[in-house]
């Protein structure tokens, strides 16, 4: 039996938060003797039973290498892996399945583009544009590529609320700009960038756009064709799926024009010692045995999300975010880092007179999981002149009680620390 | 007092605490009381970078003994730093270099010293031993 034949996830309309929570076994655990309040979803999400079962079923019923064997199991695994590719295509509304490259995660996806697009299109004196709110994963690969090719990295500044300066962006666009790479949703500030406008302006300038959607795909519906985005990168583990798998969507014309990333099995058509010809998309970019289990089971997480409905999730999370912002605002001495009007899922803050690390340690003792530190956005911390923040990030299974627990926890931490 | 006598005393002190809150309140209090490095001496040379919090460590030698003063931007780290300073400051270089710091485990704060914790504390202990080794080598 394939996991695709297992019992369907029950349809939840209107949003049944109790039923959603019941699907996630780890949410019932205790930490330091307290019931877990998990608010570190920006780092990774918990997995529903549906996905956990799929992982077990893969190893009990399907395990085999893919794209190679003629034997039954290999065919089963290959089919299941390709089913995921197709689900991903539908999930982001890509035109073709072969525009979906399965990678190890967002970082891998961005490195692939920076390397291969760089080789094909970037030369000395060219420019690449990113923003001041990028994750290190969307800074360092471009820095490395620019250094290697003698190109320049340009950074669009943000204002004190954590909103992109679109006038500055317009000024940075010129005929030397070969690519624009920006985050859809900031992992530190929660800002939702005006991606439609970013893409349109870049295209008018003749520059393609990569969107880092690691903090977006699990929270809002994305249509790559409607956006007309050239590349989209995201990770499986932040969307209730397994770790070690991610996606690079690329328009066919760009992917065909780029050289392969790594050499090895699966990416070749013919190999002789004199010359190798490369395989067609998507396999050209998928050298070596991939994380088959994760690839297949990412399909289960998409099924799970689809059954609940991204629209329902988005609506529920927006309400919860609003509740959280209001509840946290009551805390004395709180300072929000990131106050964009358009925002999603992530709340960064500091308590005056305390260090984020200390707040995080006390919250952990209370069974509350948040992230503290610079969130892999050091330049952004420098922009605000702070060592880091406390970051609470919500997912589809969080509740008002979780937020109440966080507020009480932060108040207690402040009492102890001040 | 020897390093081990101080450690044993700290273990006895911590045995009085009934829950984590009392323990952390005590650590926070220690952090607030830690003799700070004078701002003028707090150069980048003294900085030990952790990913989460930063620690400054100053070592001074007098008659074969090493005296530490330290600071951190996070108060809990500062409290833990203070415990380390209590145990190791004023001791002989050779004792510092070879000390078995068993008290951290015994008072239930071992996870703060894990290499993945990234609060700069483990790096500080290493640095304290390095100072001692350097002095011994002289």
Coordinates of C-alpha atoms in Angstrom, one line a residue:
Chain A
X1 CA 0.0 0.0 0.0
X2 CA 1.3 3.4 -0.8
X3 CA 0.9 6.3 1.6
X4 CA -1.3 8.0 -1.0
X5 CA -3.9 5.4 -0.4
X6 CA -4.0 5.9 3.3
X7 CA -7.0 7.5 5.0
X8 CA -7.5 11.1 3.9
X9 CA -7.0 13.9 6.3
X10 CA -10.4 15.1 7.5
X11 CA -11.6 18.3 6.0
X12 CA -11.8 21.1 8.4
X13 CA -14.2 23.9 7.6
X14 CA -14.6 26.2 9.4
X15 CA -11.1 26.1 11.0
X16 CA -11.1 23.4 13.8
X17 CA -8.1 24.3 15.8
X18 CA -8.6 21.5 18.3
X19 CA -8.6 18.9 15.5
X20 CA -5.5 20.5 13.9
X21 CA -3.6 20.4 17.1
X22 CA -4.6 16.8 17.7
X23 CA -2.8 15.9 14.4
X24 CA 0.6 17.0 15.8
X25 CA 1.9 14.4 18.4
X26 CA 4.9 16.5 19.6
X27 CA 2.6 19.4 20.6
X28 CA 1.4 17.2 23.5
X29 CA 4.9 16.9 25.1
X30 CA 6.1 18.6 28.2
X31 CA 9.3 20.6 28.6
X32 CA 10.8 21.2 32.1
X33 CA 7.6 19.8 33.5
X34 CA 5.4 22.3 31.6
X35 CA 3.2 21.7 28.6
X36 CA 5.2 22.8 25.5
X37 CA 4.3 26.1 23.9
X38 CA 6.0 25.9 20.5
X39 CA 6.5 29.3 19.0
X40 CA 9.7 28.6 17.0
X41 CA 7.9 27.8 13.7
X42 CA 10.0 30.1 11.7
X43 CA 13.0 27.8 12.4
X44 CA 11.0 24.6 11.8
X45 CA 7.5 23.4 12.1
X46 CA 6.2 20.3 13.9
X47 CA 5.0 17.4 11.7
X48 CA 1.5 16.0 11.6
X49 CA 0.8 12.3 12.1
X50 CA -0.1 12.1 8.4
X51 CA 3.5 13.0 7.5
X52 CA 5.1 10.9 10.2
X53 CA 3.1 7.9 9.0
X54 CA 4.1 8.5 5.4
X55 CA 7.8 8.4 6.5
X56 CA 7.2 5.1 8.2
X57 CA 5.3 3.7 5.3
X58 CA 8.0 4.7 2.9
X59 CA 10.6 2.6 4.7
X60 CA 8.2 -0.3 5.4
X61 CA 6.7 -0.5 1.9
X62 CA 8.6 1.5 -0.8
X63 CA 12.3 2.0 0.1
X64 CA 14.4 1.8 -3.1
X65 CA 16.6 4.0 -5.2
X66 CA 14.8 6.1 -7.8
X67 CA 15.2 6.9 -11.5
X68 CA 17.4 3.8 -12.0
X69 CA 16.0 0.4 -11.4
X70 CA 13.5 -1.5 -13.6
X71 CA 12.4 -3.5 -10.6
X72 CA 9.1 -3.1 -8.9
X73 CA 10.2 -1.2 -5.7
X74 CA 12.4 1.2 -7.6
X75 CA 9.4 2.0 -9.9
X76 CA 7.2 2.5 -6.8
X77 CA 9.6 4.9 -5.2
X78 CA 10.3 6.7 -8.5
X79 CA 6.6 7.2 -9.1
X80 CA 6.0 8.4 -5.6
X81 CA 8.9 10.9 -5.9
X82 CA 7.5 12.2 -9.2
X83 CA 4.1 12.5 -7.7
X84 CA 5.5 14.9 -5.2
X85 CA 7.0 17.0 -8.0
X86 CA 3.6 17.2 -9.6
X87 CA 2.0 18.2 -6.3
X88 CA 4.6 20.9 -5.9
X89 CA 3.9 22.1 -9.4
X90 CA 0.2 22.4 -8.6
X91 CA 0.9 23.9 -5.1
X92 CA 2.8 26.9 -6.5
X93 CA 0.9 26.9 -9.9
X94 CA 4.0 26.3 -12.0
X95 CA 3.5 25.7 -15.7
X96 CA 5.6 22.5 -16.0
X97 CA 6.6 19.8 -13.6
X98 CA 10.2 19.9 -14.9
X99 CA 10.4 23.5 -13.5
X100 CA 10.4 22.0 -10.0
X101 CA 13.9 21.1 -8.9
X102 CA 14.1 19.1 -5.7
X103 CA 17.0 20.3 -3.5
X104 CA 18.1 19.9 0.1
X105 CA 16.4 23.1 1.1
X106 CA 16.2 26.9 0.5
X107 CA 19.9 27.5 1.1
X108 CA 20.8 24.8 -1.5
X109 CA 18.3 26.3 -3.9
X110 CA 19.7 29.8 -3.7
X111 CA 23.3 28.5 -4.0
X112 CA 22.3 26.6 -7.1
X113 CA 21.0 29.7 -8.8
X114 CA 23.8 32.0 -7.6
X115 CA 26.4 29.5 -9.0
X116 CA 24.7 28.4 -12.2
X117 CA 23.1 31.7 -13.1
X118 CA 26.3 33.5 -12.2
X119 CA 28.3 31.2 -14.6
X120 CA 25.9 31.8 -17.4
X121 CA 25.0 35.4 -17.1
X122 CA 27.2 37.5 -14.7
X123 CA 30.4 39.1 -15.6
X124 CA 32.7 41.8 -14.3
X125 CA 31.0 45.0 -13.5
X126 CA 27.5 43.5 -13.3
X127 CA 25.3 43.9 -10.3
X128 CA 23.0 41.8 -8.2
X129 CA 20.4 43.4 -5.9
X130 CA 19.3 42.0 -2.5
X131 CA 17.6 43.8 0.5
X132 CA 18.8 44.8 3.9
X133 CA 16.4 42.2 5.5
X134 CA 17.8 39.1 3.9
X135 CA 18.7 35.9 5.7
X136 CA 22.4 35.0 5.5
X137 CA 21.3 32.3 3.0
X138 CA 20.3 35.1 0.6
X139 CA 23.4 37.2 1.2
X140 CA 26.4 35.0 1.3
X141 CA 25.8 32.9 -1.9
X142 CA 25.5 36.2 -3.9
X143 CA 28.6 37.7 -2.1
X144 CA 30.6 34.6 -3.1
X145 CA 29.4 34.7 -6.7
X146 CA 30.0 38.4 -7.0
X147 CA 33.5 38.1 -5.6
X148 CA 34.3 35.3 -8.0
X149 CA 33.0 37.1 -11.0
X150 CA 34.0 40.7 -10.2
X151 CA 30.4 41.8 -9.8
X152 CA 28.8 44.1 -7.2
X153 CA 26.2 43.3 -4.6
X154 CA 23.7 46.2 -4.1
X155 CA 21.5 46.4 -1.0
X156 CA 18.0 48.0 -0.9
X157 CA 17.7 49.7 2.5
X158 CA 14.7 49.5 4.8
X159 CA 13.0 52.1 7.0
X160 CA 12.7 52.0 10.8
X161 CA 9.5 49.9 10.6
X162 CA 11.3 47.3 8.6
X163 CA 9.7 48.2 5.2
X164 CA 11.6 48.2 2.0
X165 CA 12.6 51.6 0.5
X166 CA 11.0 51.1 -2.9
X167 CA 12.4 54.5 -4.2
X168 CA 15.9 53.3 -3.3
X169 CA 15.1 50.1 -5.1
X170 CA 14.0 52.0 -8.2
X171 CA 17.3 54.0 -8.1
X172 CA 19.4 50.8 -7.9
X173 CA 17.8 49.3 -11.0
X174 CA 20.0 49.9 -14.1
X175 CA 21.3 47.9 -17.1
X176 CA 24.1 46.3 -15.1
X177 CA 21.7 44.5 -12.8
X178 CA 21.6 40.9 -13.8
X179 CA 19.4 39.6 -11.0
X180 CA 17.3 40.7 -8.0
X181 CA 17.0 38.3 -5.1
X182 CA 14.7 39.1 -2.2
X183 CA 12.8 37.5 0.6
X184 CA 9.0 37.2 0.3
X185 CA 8.5 37.3 4.1
X186 CA 11.3 38.5 6.4
X187 CA 12.3 35.7 8.9
X188 CA 13.2 38.3 11.5
X189 CA 10.7 41.2 11.0
X190 CA 7.7 39.3 9.5
X191 CA 7.4 42.0 6.8
X192 CA 5.7 40.8 3.6
X193 CA 7.5 42.5 0.8
X194 CA 5.6 43.9 -2.2
X195 CA 6.8 41.1 -4.4
X196 CA 4.4 41.8 -7.3
X197 CA 5.8 45.4 -7.6
X198 CA 9.4 44.2 -7.0
X199 CA 9.1 41.7 -9.9
X200 CA 7.4 44.1 -12.2
X201 CA 10.0 46.8 -11.7
X202 CA 12.8 44.3 -12.2
X203 CA 11.3 42.9 -15.4
X204 CA 10.9 46.4 -16.8
X205 CA 14.6 46.7 -16.2
X206 CA 15.2 43.3 -17.9
X207 CA 16.3 41.6 -14.7
X208 CA 14.9 38.3 -13.5
X209 CA 13.9 37.9 -9.8
X210 CA 14.4 35.1 -7.2
X211 CA 12.1 35.1 -4.3
X212 CA 13.2 33.4 -1.0
X213 CA 9.8 32.0 0.0
X214 CA 11.0 30.0 3.0
X215 CA 8.8 32.0 5.3
X216 CA 5.9 32.4 2.9
X217 CA 4.8 29.1 1.3
X218 CA 3.4 27.7 4.5
X219 CA 1.4 30.8 5.3
X220 CA -0.1 32.1 2.0
X221 CA -1.0 30.8 -1.5
X222 CA 1.6 31.5 -4.1
X223 CA 1.0 31.5 -7.9
X224 CA 4.4 31.7 -9.6
X225 CA 2.8 32.3 -13.0
X226 CA 0.6 35.1 -11.7
X227 CA 3.6 36.6 -10.0
X228 CA 5.7 36.0 -13.1
X229 CA 8.6 35.3 -10.8
X230 CA 11.7 33.7 -12.3
X231 CA 12.9 31.6 -9.4
X232 CA 11.3 30.6 -6.1
X233 CA 13.1 28.8 -3.3
X234 CA 11.6 27.2 -0.2
X235 CA 12.1 24.4 2.3
X236 CA 10.1 21.3 3.2
X237 CA 10.7 21.3 7.0
X238 CA 9.2 24.8 7.5
X239 CA 5.9 23.6 5.8
X240 CA 5.2 20.6 8.1
X241 CA 7.3 18.3 6.0
X242 CA 10.5 16.4 6.4
X243 CA 14.0 18.0 6.9
X244 CA 16.5 17.8 4.1
X245 CA 14.3 18.6 1.1
X246 CA 13.5 21.8 -0.5
X247 CA 12.4 23.3 -3.8
X248 CA 13.8 25.5 -6.5
X249 CA 11.2 26.6 -9.0
X250 CA 12.7 28.1 -12.1
X251 CA 11.2 29.2 -15.3
X252 CA 12.1 26.7 -18.0
X253 CA 13.9 29.3 -20.1
X254 CA 16.3 30.2 -17.3
X255 CA 16.9 26.6 -16.2
X256 CA 17.7 25.5 -19.7
X257 CA 20.1 28.4 -20.2
X258 CA 22.0 27.6 -17.0
X259 CA 24.8 25.0 -16.7
X260 CA 24.4 22.1 -14.3
X261 CA 25.2 22.6 -10.6
X262 CA 26.9 19.4 -9.6
X263 CA 28.1 16.5 -11.7
X264 CA 27.2 12.9 -10.9
X265 CA 24.5 10.3 -11.4
X266 CA 21.0 11.2 -12.7
X267 CA 22.1 14.5 -14.3
X268 CA 23.7 12.9 -17.3
X269 CA 22.5 11.6 -20.7
X270 CA 25.7 10.1 -21.9
X271 CA 29.1 9.9 -20.3
X272 CA 32.4 9.1 -22.0
X273 CA 35.8 10.2 -20.8
X274 CA 35.9 12.7 -23.6
X275 CA 32.5 14.4 -23.2
X276 CA 29.4 14.2 -21.1
X277 CA 26.0 15.3 -22.3
X278 CA 23.6 16.4 -19.7
X279 CA 20.1 15.2 -18.9
X280 CA 17.0 17.2 -19.5
X281 CA 15.2 19.3 -16.8
X282 CA 14.7 18.7 -14.0
X283 CA 17.3 15.9 -13.7
X284 CA 20.1 18.1 -15.0
X285 CA 20.1 19.8 -11.6
X286 CA 19.5 16.7 -9.5
X287 CA 22.9 15.0 -9.3
X288 CA 23.2 12.0 -7.0
X289 CA 20.8 10.0 -5.0
X290 CA 18.5 12.6 -3.4
X291 CA 16.7 12.5 0.0
X292 CA 14.1 10.1 -1.4
X293 CA 12.2 9.7 1.8
X294 CA 11.9 13.4 2.4
X295 CA 11.0 14.1 -1.2
X296 CA 8.2 11.6 -1.2
X297 CA 6.9 12.6 2.2
X298 CA 6.9 16.3 1.3
X299 CA 4.0 15.3 -0.9
X300 CA 2.2 14.2 2.2
X301 CA 2.7 17.6 3.9
X302 CA 1.3 19.3 0.8
X303 CA -1.7 17.0 0.9
X304 CA -2.1 17.9 4.6
X305 CA -1.9 21.6 3.9
X306 CA -4.3 21.4 1.0
X307 CA -6.8 19.4 3.0
X308 CA -6.9 22.2 5.6
X309 CA -6.6 24.9 3.0
X310 CA -4.0 27.6 2.8
X311 CA -6.8 30.2 2.7
X312 CA -8.2 28.9 6.0
X313 CA -4.7 28.7 7.5
X314 CA -3.9 32.3 6.3
X315 CA -7.1 33.6 7.8
X316 CA -6.6 31.9 11.1
X317 CA -3.0 32.9 11.4
X318 CA -3.8 36.5 10.6
X319 CA -6.3 36.7 13.4
X320 CA -3.8 35.0 15.8
X321 CA -1.0 37.3 14.8
X322 CA -3.2 40.3 15.4
X323 CA -4.2 38.9 18.8
X324 CA -0.5 38.3 19.7
X325 CA 0.6 41.8 18.7
X326 CA -2.1 43.4 20.8
X327 CA -1.4 41.1 23.8
X328 CA 2.4 41.6 23.7
X329 CA 2.0 45.4 23.3
X330 CA 0.6 45.4 26.9
X331 CA 4.0 44.3 28.3
X332 CA 5.9 47.1 29.9
X333 CA 9.1 48.1 28.1
X334 CA 8.4 46.0 25.0
X335 CA 10.0 47.2 21.8
X336 CA 8.9 45.5 18.5
X337 CA 11.5 45.2 15.9
X338 CA 9.6 45.2 12.6
X339 CA 6.3 47.2 12.4
X340 CA 5.3 46.7 8.8
X341 CA 1.6 47.0 8.0
X342 CA 1.8 44.0 5.7
X343 CA 3.2 41.2 7.9
X344 CA 3.0 37.5 8.6
X345 CA 3.6 34.9 11.3
X346 CA 6.8 36.4 12.9
X347 CA 7.1 38.8 15.8
X348 CA 10.5 40.1 17.0
X349 CA 10.8 42.0 20.2
X350 CA 13.1 43.2 23.0
X351 CA 12.3 44.0 26.6
X352 CA 14.0 47.2 27.6
X353 CA 16.9 46.5 30.0
X354 CA 17.1 42.8 29.2
X355 CA 19.2 40.7 26.8
X356 CA 17.2 38.5 24.4
X357 CA 19.3 35.5 25.4
X358 CA 18.2 35.9 29.1
X359 CA 14.6 36.1 28.1
X360 CA 15.0 33.0 26.0
X361 CA 16.6 31.0 28.8
X362 CA 13.7 31.9 31.2
X363 CA 11.0 31.1 28.6
X364 CA 12.7 27.8 28.0
X365 CA 12.4 27.0 31.7
X366 CA 8.7 27.7 31.4
X367 CA 8.3 25.3 28.5
X368 CA 8.1 28.1 25.8
X369 CA 10.1 27.6 22.7
X370 CA 11.1 30.8 21.0
X371 CA 14.2 31.8 19.0
X372 CA 16.7 34.3 20.4
X373 CA 19.7 35.8 18.7
X374 CA 20.3 37.4 15.3
X375 CA 18.2 34.9 13.3
X376 CA 21.0 34.6 10.6
X377 CA 20.3 38.3 9.8
X378 CA 23.4 40.0 11.3
X379 CA 23.3 43.0 8.9
X380 CA 19.7 43.6 9.9
X381 CA 20.6 43.5 13.6
X382 CA 23.4 46.1 12.9
X383 CA 20.8 48.2 11.0
X384 CA 18.7 48.4 14.2
X385 CA 21.8 48.6 16.5
X386 CA 20.8 45.6 18.6
X387 CA 22.5 42.3 19.5
X388 CA 19.5 40.2 18.6
X389 CA 15.8 39.8 19.3
X390 CA 13.4 37.4 20.9
X391 CA 11.3 35.9 18.0
X392 CA 8.0 34.2 18.4
X393 CA 6.7 32.7 15.1
X394 CA 3.4 31.1 14.7
X395 CA 2.0 28.2 12.7
X396 CA -1.4 26.8 11.9
X397 CA -1.6 24.9 15.2
X398 CA -0.9 27.7 17.6
X399 CA -3.6 29.1 19.8
X400 CA -4.6 32.2 21.8
X401 CA -3.6 30.1 24.9
X402 CA -0.1 29.8 23.5
X403 CA 0.1 33.6 23.1
X404 CA -1.3 34.1 26.6
X405 CA 1.4 31.7 27.9
X406 CA 4.1 33.7 26.0
X407 CA 2.9 37.0 27.4
X408 CA 2.8 35.6 31.0
X409 CA 6.3 34.1 30.4
X410 CA 7.8 37.3 29.1
X411 CA 6.3 39.2 32.0
X412 CA 7.8 36.7 34.4
X413 CA 11.2 36.8 32.7
X414 CA 11.1 40.6 32.9
X415 CA 10.3 40.5 36.7
X416 CA 13.3 38.1 37.3
X417 CA 15.7 39.9 35.1
X418 CA 15.1 43.6 35.9
Chain B
X1 CA 40.5 27.7 49.5
X2 CA 41.3 25.3 46.8
X3 CA 39.3 25.0 43.6
X4 CA 37.6 21.9 44.7
X5 CA 36.7 23.4 48.1
X6 CA 35.1 26.3 46.4
X7 CA 33.2 24.0 44.0
X8 CA 32.0 21.9 46.9
X9 CA 30.8 25.0 48.7
X10 CA 28.8 26.1 45.6
X11 CA 27.2 22.7 45.3
X12 CA 26.1 22.9 48.9
X13 CA 24.7 26.4 48.3
X14 CA 22.7 25.3 45.3
X15 CA 21.3 22.3 47.2
X16 CA 19.2 24.8 49.2
X17 CA 17.2 25.9 46.1
X18 CA 13.9 24.2 45.8
X19 CA 13.2 25.0 42.1
X20 CA 14.7 26.3 39.0
X21 CA 13.4 29.8 39.7
X22 CA 15.3 30.3 42.9
X23 CA 18.4 28.9 41.2
X24 CA 18.1 31.4 38.3
X25 CA 17.2 34.2 40.6
X26 CA 20.4 33.5 42.5
X27 CA 22.4 33.4 39.2
X28 CA 20.9 36.6 38.0
X29 CA 21.8 38.2 41.4
X30 CA 25.4 37.0 41.0
X31 CA 25.4 38.5 37.5
X32 CA 24.4 41.8 38.9
X33 CA 27.1 41.7 41.6
X34 CA 30.0 40.6 39.3
X35 CA 32.9 43.0 39.6
X36 CA 32.9 44.5 36.1
X37 CA 35.8 45.1 33.9
X38 CA 36.5 48.8 33.7
X39 CA 35.0 50.2 30.5
X40 CA 38.4 51.7 29.6
X41 CA 40.0 48.2 29.7
X42 CA 37.1 46.5 27.8
X43 CA 38.9 46.3 24.4
X44 CA 38.0 43.9 21.6
X45 CA 41.1 41.8 22.6
X46 CA 39.1 40.7 25.7
X47 CA 36.0 39.8 23.8
X48 CA 34.9 36.2 23.5
X49 CA 32.2 36.0 20.9
X50 CA 29.3 33.6 21.3
X51 CA 26.5 33.5 18.8
X52 CA 23.9 34.5 21.5
X53 CA 25.8 36.6 24.1
X54 CA 29.2 38.1 24.4
X55 CA 31.7 37.7 27.2
X56 CA 34.8 39.8 28.1
X57 CA 37.5 38.3 30.2
X58 CA 40.5 40.0 31.7
X59 CA 43.3 38.0 33.4
X60 CA 46.0 39.5 35.7
X61 CA 48.8 37.7 37.3
X62 CA 50.2 38.4 40.8
X63 CA 52.7 36.1 42.6
X64 CA 52.0 33.1 40.4
X65 CA 48.2 33.4 40.9
X66 CA 45.8 34.5 38.2
X67 CA 43.0 36.9 38.9
X68 CA 40.1 37.1 36.6
X69 CA 37.5 39.8 36.0
X70 CA 34.8 39.3 33.5
X71 CA 31.6 40.7 32.0
X72 CA 28.8 39.7 29.6
X73 CA 26.0 41.5 27.9
X74 CA 23.5 38.9 29.0
X75 CA 22.8 38.7 32.7
X76 CA 22.4 34.9 33.0
X77 CA 25.6 34.4 31.2
X78 CA 27.1 37.0 33.5
X79 CA 25.9 35.0 36.5
X80 CA 27.5 31.8 35.2
X81 CA 30.6 33.7 34.4
X82 CA 30.6 34.9 38.0
X83 CA 30.5 31.3 39.2
X84 CA 33.5 30.4 37.0
X85 CA 35.4 33.5 38.3
X86 CA 34.6 32.5 41.9
X87 CA 36.0 29.1 41.4
X88 CA 39.1 29.9 39.3
X89 CA 40.2 33.4 40.2
X90 CA 43.1 33.8 42.6
X91 CA 44.2 30.2 42.0
X92 CA 47.6 28.9 40.9
X93 CA 48.1 28.7 37.2
X94 CA 48.8 24.9 37.3
X95 CA 45.7 24.3 39.3
X96 CA 43.6 26.3 36.8
X97 CA 45.0 24.5 33.8
X98 CA 44.2 21.0 35.2
X99 CA 41.0 21.8 37.2
X100 CA 38.1 19.4 36.9
X101 CA 35.1 21.7 36.9
X102 CA 32.6 19.1 38.2
X103 CA 30.4 21.7 40.0
X104 CA 28.6 22.8 36.8
X105 CA 27.1 19.4 36.3
X106 CA 26.3 19.0 40.0
X107 CA 24.3 22.2 40.2
X108 CA 22.3 21.3 37.1
X109 CA 23.7 23.9 34.7
X110 CA 25.6 21.6 32.4
X111 CA 23.6 22.5 29.4
X112 CA 24.8 26.1 29.6
X113 CA 28.3 24.8 28.9
X114 CA 27.5 22.8 25.9
X115 CA 29.3 23.7 22.7
X116 CA 26.0 24.2 20.9
X117 CA 24.7 26.7 23.5
X118 CA 26.8 29.5 21.8
X119 CA 26.7 31.8 24.8
X120 CA 30.4 32.2 25.0
X121 CA 30.8 30.4 28.3
X122 CA 32.6 27.3 27.1
X123 CA 34.9 29.5 25.1
X124 CA 35.6 31.6 28.2
X125 CA 36.6 28.5 30.3
X126 CA 38.9 27.5 27.5
X127 CA 40.4 31.0 27.5
X128 CA 40.9 30.8 31.3
X129 CA 42.8 27.6 30.9
X130 CA 44.9 29.1 28.1
X131 CA 45.9 32.0 30.2
X132 CA 47.0 29.6 32.9
X133 CA 48.9 27.5 30.5
X134 CA 50.6 30.5 28.9
X135 CA 51.7 31.7 32.4
X136 CA 53.0 28.2 33.3
X137 CA 55.1 28.2 30.1
X138 CA 56.8 31.5 31.0

